[in-house]
PDB file of C-alpha atoms (C1' of nucleotides) in Angstrom:
ATOM      1  CA  MET A  21     125.569  28.486 181.006  1.00 66.00           C
ATOM      2  CA  PRO A  22     127.658  30.344 183.846  1.00 63.00           C
ATOM      3  CA  GLN A  23     130.574  32.188 182.943  1.00 68.00           C
ATOM      4  CA  LYS A  24     133.963  30.361 183.093  1.00 84.00           C
ATOM      5  CA  ARG A  25     135.936  30.955 186.184  1.00 91.00           C
ATOM      6  CA  ARG A  26     138.965  32.807 185.583  1.00 97.00           C
ATOM      7  CA  TYR A  27     142.264  32.939 187.491  1.00 98.00           C
ATOM      8  CA  TRP A  28     144.554  36.044 188.472  1.00 98.00           C
ATOM      9  CA  LEU A  29     147.651  36.770 190.428  1.00 98.00           C
ATOM     10  CA  MET A  30     147.617  39.833 192.796  1.00 98.00           C
ATOM     11  CA  LYS A  31     150.792  41.201 194.322  1.00 98.00           C
ATOM     12  CA  SER A  32     151.136  42.690 198.124  1.00 97.00           C
ATOM     13  CA  GLU A  33     154.004  43.761 199.980  1.00 96.00           C
ATOM     14  CA  PRO A  34     153.869  41.658 203.258  1.00 96.00           C
ATOM     15  CA  SER A  35     155.195  44.568 205.154  1.00 95.00           C
ATOM     16  CA  SER A  36     151.763  46.501 204.359  1.00 94.00           C
ATOM     17  CA  PHE A  37     149.273  43.546 203.682  1.00 96.00           C
ATOM     18  CA  SER A  38     150.243  39.887 203.943  1.00 97.00           C
ATOM     19  CA  ILE A  39     148.340  36.738 203.709  1.00 98.00           C
ATOM     20  CA  ASP A  40     148.367  36.552 207.628  1.00 97.00           C
ATOM     21  CA  ASP A  41     146.993  40.000 207.686  1.00 97.00           C
ATOM     22  CA  LEU A  42     144.026  38.608 205.262  1.00 97.00           C
ATOM     23  CA  ILE A  43     143.483  35.347 207.580  1.00 98.00           C
ATOM     24  CA  LYS A  44     143.271  37.969 210.608  1.00 97.00           C
ATOM     25  CA  THR A  45     140.520  40.019 208.812  1.00 95.00           C
ATOM     26  CA  THR A  46     136.951  40.104 209.571  1.00 92.00           C
ATOM     27  CA  SER A  47     135.359  37.603 207.338  1.00 96.00           C
ATOM     28  CA  GLN A  48     138.886  36.912 205.911  1.00 97.00           C
ATOM     29  CA  THR A  49     137.860  39.353 203.478  1.00 97.00           C
ATOM     30  CA  THR A  50     139.470  42.565 202.230  1.00 97.00           C
ATOM     31  CA  SER A  51     138.838  45.436 199.699  1.00 97.00           C
ATOM     32  CA  TRP A  52     141.986  45.502 197.312  1.00 97.00           C
ATOM     33  CA  ASP A  53     142.337  49.145 197.468  1.00 95.00           C
ATOM     34  CA  GLY A  54     145.204  51.214 196.160  1.00 95.00           C
ATOM     35  CA  VAL A  55     145.654  49.937 192.554  1.00 96.00           C
ATOM     36  CA  ARG A  56     146.956  52.791 190.562  1.00 95.00           C
ATOM     37  CA  ASN A  57     147.818  51.279 187.224  1.00 95.00           C
ATOM     38  CA  TYR A  58     145.561  51.285 184.548  1.00 95.00           C
ATOM     39  CA  GLN A  59     146.352  47.880 183.149  1.00 95.00           C
ATOM     40  CA  ALA A  60     145.764  46.408 186.720  1.00 96.00           C
ATOM     41  CA  ARG A  61     142.642  48.365 187.124  1.00 96.00           C
ATOM     42  CA  ASN A  62     141.517  46.943 183.820  1.00 96.00           C
ATOM     43  CA  PHE A  63     142.119  43.482 184.758  1.00 96.00           C
ATOM     44  CA  MET A  64     140.171  43.916 187.964  1.00 97.00           C
ATOM     45  CA  ARG A  65     137.257  45.137 185.951  1.00 96.00           C
ATOM     46  CA  GLU A  66     137.291  41.736 184.049  1.00 96.00           C
ATOM     47  CA  MET A  67     137.121  39.579 187.405  1.00 97.00           C
ATOM     48  CA  ALA A  68     133.664  37.869 188.131  1.00 97.00           C
ATOM     49  CA  ILE A  69     132.639  36.442 191.622  1.00 97.00           C
ATOM     50  CA  GLY A  70     134.188  33.115 192.202  1.00 97.00           C
ATOM     51  CA  ASP A  71     137.365  33.834 190.093  1.00 98.00           C
ATOM     52  CA  GLN A  72     140.428  32.117 191.893  1.00 98.00           C
ATOM     53  CA  VAL A  73     143.581  34.477 192.886  1.00 98.00           C
ATOM     54  CA  LEU A  74     147.161  33.567 193.762  1.00 98.00           C
ATOM     55  CA  PHE A  75     148.295  35.610 196.449  1.00 98.00           C
ATOM     56  CA  TYR A  76     151.971  36.902 195.908  1.00 98.00           C
ATOM     57  CA  HIS A  77     154.374  38.555 198.357  1.00 98.00           C
ATOM     58  CA  SER A  78     156.396  41.067 196.216  1.00 97.00           C
ATOM     59  CA  ASN A  79     159.314  42.992 198.009  1.00 96.00           C
ATOM     60  CA  ALA A  80     159.720  39.926 200.202  1.00 95.00           C
ATOM     61  CA  ASP A  81     162.325  37.563 201.287  1.00 94.00           C
ATOM     62  CA  PRO A  82     161.910  35.274 199.555  1.00 95.00           C
ATOM     63  CA  PRO A  83     159.440  36.950 196.940  1.00 97.00           C
ATOM     64  CA  ALA A  84     156.894  33.865 196.700  1.00 97.00           C
ATOM     65  CA  ILE A  85     153.276  32.981 195.882  1.00 98.00           C
ATOM     66  CA  VAL A  86     151.961  32.187 199.280  1.00 98.00           C
ATOM     67  CA  GLY A  87     148.422  31.175 198.927  1.00 98.00           C
ATOM     68  CA  THR A  88     145.040  31.895 197.262  1.00 98.00           C
ATOM     69  CA  ALA A  89     141.964  33.876 197.445  1.00 98.00           C
ATOM     70  CA  GLU A  90     138.684  34.217 195.663  1.00 98.00           C
ATOM     71  CA  VAL A  91     136.861  37.129 194.263  1.00 98.00           C
ATOM     72  CA  VAL A  92     133.722  37.906 196.263  1.00 98.00           C
ATOM     73  CA  ASN A  93     132.690  41.346 194.962  1.00 97.00           C
ATOM     74  CA  THR A  94     133.130  42.710 191.334  1.00 97.00           C
ATOM     75  CA  THR A  95     134.650  46.177 191.089  1.00 96.00           C
ATOM     76  CA  TYR A  96     133.332  49.135 192.777  1.00 96.00           C
ATOM     77  CA  THR A  97     134.782  52.767 193.362  1.00 96.00           C
ATOM     78  CA  ASP A  98     138.061  52.925 195.523  1.00 95.00           C
ATOM     79  CA  PRO A  99     137.193  55.649 198.071  1.00 94.00           C
ATOM     80  CA  SER A 100     141.131  55.935 198.981  1.00 93.00           C
ATOM     81  CA  GLN A 101     141.631  58.020 195.909  1.00 93.00           C
ATOM     82  CA  PHE A 102     139.593  60.834 197.313  1.00 92.00           C
ATOM     83  CA  ASP A 103     141.260  60.595 200.747  1.00 91.00           C
ATOM     84  CA  HIS A 104     143.956  63.288 201.032  1.00 87.00           C
ATOM     85  CA  ASN A 105     145.593  61.390 203.815  1.00 87.00           C
ATOM     86  CA  ASP A 106     145.954  58.197 202.017  1.00 88.00           C
ATOM     87  CA  ASP A 107     149.198  57.241 200.369  1.00 88.00           C
ATOM     88  CA  HIS A 108     147.113  56.365 197.294  1.00 91.00           C
ATOM     89  CA  TYR A 109     145.246  59.878 197.082  1.00 91.00           C
ATOM     90  CA  ASP A 110     144.771  60.834 193.536  1.00 91.00           C
ATOM     91  CA  PRO A 111     144.104  64.493 193.096  1.00 88.00           C
ATOM     92  CA  ALA A 112     143.420  64.127 189.597  1.00 88.00           C
ATOM     93  CA  SER A 113     140.566  61.786 189.968  1.00 90.00           C
ATOM     94  CA  ASP A 114     137.317  63.392 189.476  1.00 88.00           C
ATOM     95  CA  PRO A 115     134.407  62.352 191.885  1.00 88.00           C
ATOM     96  CA  SER A 116     131.900  62.470 189.228  1.00 88.00           C
ATOM     97  CA  SER A 117     133.967  60.114 187.264  1.00 89.00           C
ATOM     98  CA  PRO A 118     136.477  58.033 189.250  1.00 92.00           C
ATOM     99  CA  ARG A 119     139.506  56.720 187.946  1.00 94.00           C
ATOM    100  CA  TRP A 120     140.098  53.715 190.298  1.00 95.00           C
ATOM    101  CA  ASP A 121     138.249  50.747 191.429  1.00 96.00           C
ATOM    102  CA  MET A 122     138.644  48.029 193.877  1.00 96.00           C
ATOM    103  CA  VAL A 123     137.338  44.343 194.257  1.00 97.00           C
ATOM    104  CA  ASP A 124     136.847  42.308 197.341  1.00 98.00           C
ATOM    105  CA  ILE A 125     138.692  39.056 197.977  1.00 98.00           C
ATOM    106  CA  LYS A 126     138.447  36.497 200.222  1.00 98.00           C
ATOM    107  CA  TYR A 127     140.782  34.224 201.843  1.00 98.00           C
ATOM    108  CA  VAL A 128     140.921  30.563 200.582  1.00 98.00           C
ATOM    109  CA  ARG A 129     144.280  28.900 201.724  1.00 98.00           C
ATOM    110  CA  LYS A 130     147.845  29.491 202.627  1.00 98.00           C
ATOM    111  CA  PHE A 131     150.260  27.135 201.077  1.00 98.00           C
ATOM    112  CA  SER A 132     152.257  25.097 203.786  1.00 96.00           C
ATOM    113  CA  ARG A 133     155.422  26.373 202.234  1.00 93.00           C
ATOM    114  CA  PRO A 134     155.786  29.311 200.208  1.00 96.00           C
ATOM    115  CA  LEU A 135     156.409  28.988 196.349  1.00 97.00           C
ATOM    116  CA  ALA A 136     159.550  31.107 196.049  1.00 97.00           C
ATOM    117  CA  LEU A 137     159.717  33.143 192.773  1.00 97.00           C
ATOM    118  CA  GLU A 138     163.349  31.441 192.058  1.00 96.00           C
ATOM    119  CA  GLN A 139     161.467  28.061 192.155  1.00 97.00           C
ATOM    120  CA  LEU A 140     158.765  29.260 189.857  1.00 97.00           C
ATOM    121  CA  ARG A 141     161.495  30.396 187.374  1.00 96.00           C
ATOM    122  CA  LYS A 142     162.619  26.629 187.262  1.00 96.00           C
ATOM    123  CA  GLU A 143     159.362  25.272 185.973  1.00 96.00           C
ATOM    124  CA  THR A 144     159.382  24.837 182.415  1.00 95.00           C
ATOM    125  CA  LYS A 145     155.429  24.801 182.330  1.00 95.00           C
ATOM    126  CA  LEU A 146     155.396  28.325 183.826  1.00 96.00           C
ATOM    127  CA  LYS A 147     157.728  29.773 181.118  1.00 93.00           C
ATOM    128  CA  GLY A 148     155.049  31.834 179.870  1.00 94.00           C
ATOM    129  CA  MET A 149     153.624  33.372 183.273  1.00 96.00           C
ATOM    130  CA  VAL A 150     153.285  37.265 183.190  1.00 96.00           C
ATOM    131  CA  LEU A 151     155.034  37.204 186.678  1.00 97.00           C
ATOM    132  CA  LEU A 152     158.266  35.673 185.443  1.00 96.00           C
ATOM    133  CA  ARG A 153     158.475  38.134 182.391  1.00 93.00           C
ATOM    134  CA  LYS A 154     161.448  40.240 182.595  1.00 90.00           C
ATOM    135  CA  GLY A 155     160.738  43.598 184.183  1.00 89.00           C
ATOM    136  CA  SER A 156     157.016  42.724 184.670  1.00 90.00           C
ATOM    137  CA  ARG A 157     155.589  44.840 187.492  1.00 94.00           C
ATOM    138  CA  LEU A 158     151.949  44.626 186.786  1.00 96.00           C
ATOM    139  CA  SER A 159     150.213  44.093 190.363  1.00 97.00           C
ATOM    140  CA  VAL A 160     147.127  42.452 189.017  1.00 97.00           C
ATOM    141  CA  GLN A 161     147.740  39.957 186.257  1.00 97.00           C
ATOM    142  CA  PRO A 162     145.884  37.189 184.411  1.00 97.00           C
ATOM    143  CA  VAL A 163     147.162  33.393 185.224  1.00 97.00           C
ATOM    144  CA  SER A 164     146.225  30.715 182.614  1.00 97.00           C
ATOM    145  CA  PRO A 165     144.178  27.534 183.680  1.00 96.00           C
ATOM    146  CA  LEU A 166     146.961  25.410 183.078  1.00 96.00           C
ATOM    147  CA  GLU A 167     149.498  27.718 184.949  1.00 97.00           C
ATOM    148  CA  TRP A 168     147.256  27.566 187.809  1.00 97.00           C
ATOM    149  CA  GLN A 169     146.782  23.973 187.724  1.00 97.00           C
ATOM    150  CA  HIS A 170     150.584  23.357 187.762  1.00 97.00           C
ATOM    151  CA  ILE A 171     151.201  26.122 190.559  1.00 97.00           C
ATOM    152  CA  LEU A 172     148.583  24.300 192.729  1.00 97.00           C
ATOM    153  CA  SER A 173     150.036  21.048 192.205  1.00 97.00           C
ATOM    154  CA  LEU A 174     153.516  22.470 193.538  1.00 96.00           C
ATOM    155  CA  ALA A 175     151.864  23.837 196.551  1.00 92.00           C
TER     156      ALA A 175
ATOM    157  C1'  DG B  25     170.696  50.169 198.663  1.00 53.83           C
ATOM    158  C1'  DC B  26     171.123  49.714 193.874  1.00 53.83           C
ATOM    159  C1'  DC B  27     169.197  49.983 189.473  1.00 53.83           C
ATOM    160  C1'  DA B  28     166.818  48.074 185.337  1.00 53.83           C
ATOM    161  C1'  DA B  29     162.447  47.963 183.564  1.00 53.83           C
ATOM    162  C1'  DC B  30     158.372  50.403 183.061  1.00 53.83           C
ATOM    163  C1'  DG B  31     154.590  53.964 183.488  1.00 53.83           C
ATOM    164  C1'  DT B  32     153.237  58.675 183.439  1.00 53.83           C
ATOM    165  C1'  DT B  33     153.590  63.510 182.903  1.00 53.83           C
ATOM    166  C1'  DG B  34     154.195  67.670 180.631  1.00 53.83           C
ATOM    167  C1'  DG B  35     156.903  70.917 177.289  1.00 53.83           C
ATOM    168  C1'  DC B  36     157.152  71.650 172.409  1.00 53.83           C
TER     169       DC B  36
ATOM    170  C1'  DG C  12     152.181  63.199 168.839  1.00 53.83           C
ATOM    171  C1'  DC C  13     157.117  62.891 170.461  1.00 53.83           C
ATOM    172  C1'  DC C  14     160.245  62.097 173.950  1.00 53.83           C
ATOM    173  C1'  DA C  15     163.142  63.568 177.990  1.00 53.83           C
ATOM    174  C1'  DA C  16     162.410  63.645 182.599  1.00 53.83           C
ATOM    175  C1'  DC C  17     160.864  61.947 186.503  1.00 53.83           C
ATOM    176  C1'  DG C  18     158.724  58.407 189.818  1.00 53.83           C
ATOM    177  C1'  DT C  19     157.750  53.737 191.019  1.00 53.83           C
ATOM    178  C1'  DT C  20     158.237  48.683 191.253  1.00 53.83           C
ATOM    179  C1'  DG C  21     160.496  45.085 193.003  1.00 53.83           C
ATOM    180  C1'  DG C  22     164.149  41.633 192.531  1.00 53.83           C
ATOM    181  C1'  DC C  23     168.832  41.091 193.847  1.00 53.83           C
TER     182       DC C  23
END
DNA sequence: GCCAACGTTGGC
DNA sequence: GCCAACGTTGGC
């Protein structure tokens, strides 16, 4: 029996990488590099090919879920951790035992209108969402099947 | 630009 | 192992 498909949410600041940037990318696929938080990394390590991802714009006006993507490659070493010129360079990461991983995701769809954070907060069915928890900053987070279903029904 | 919430670092 | 100091995230 194949593993059950899982659902996730990934945050990106549109000023650095938006869903439109993803659409314009070769093969509409990108490496999700730059994650430097252990909890977020560990969630990425749980991802399987075919898992579905909500694409979220943080530090945006308005902050919103703007579309979906899917996982097309499971975790492998994020090379930017060794790049001195990269914003996400991590001098403490040992090349013989790299700390940080990334996955590849591929564009699936862009919502006709973004689902703003403010709107999501009004949805009773989404009350338990990690995204909506006070002070939640996690950039890669799990989404329950029911939350996923409800969000798609809103889109 | 402010600042609350959170994660990490490092002295002890 | 504690915890103060610091840095970052991200909504507002």
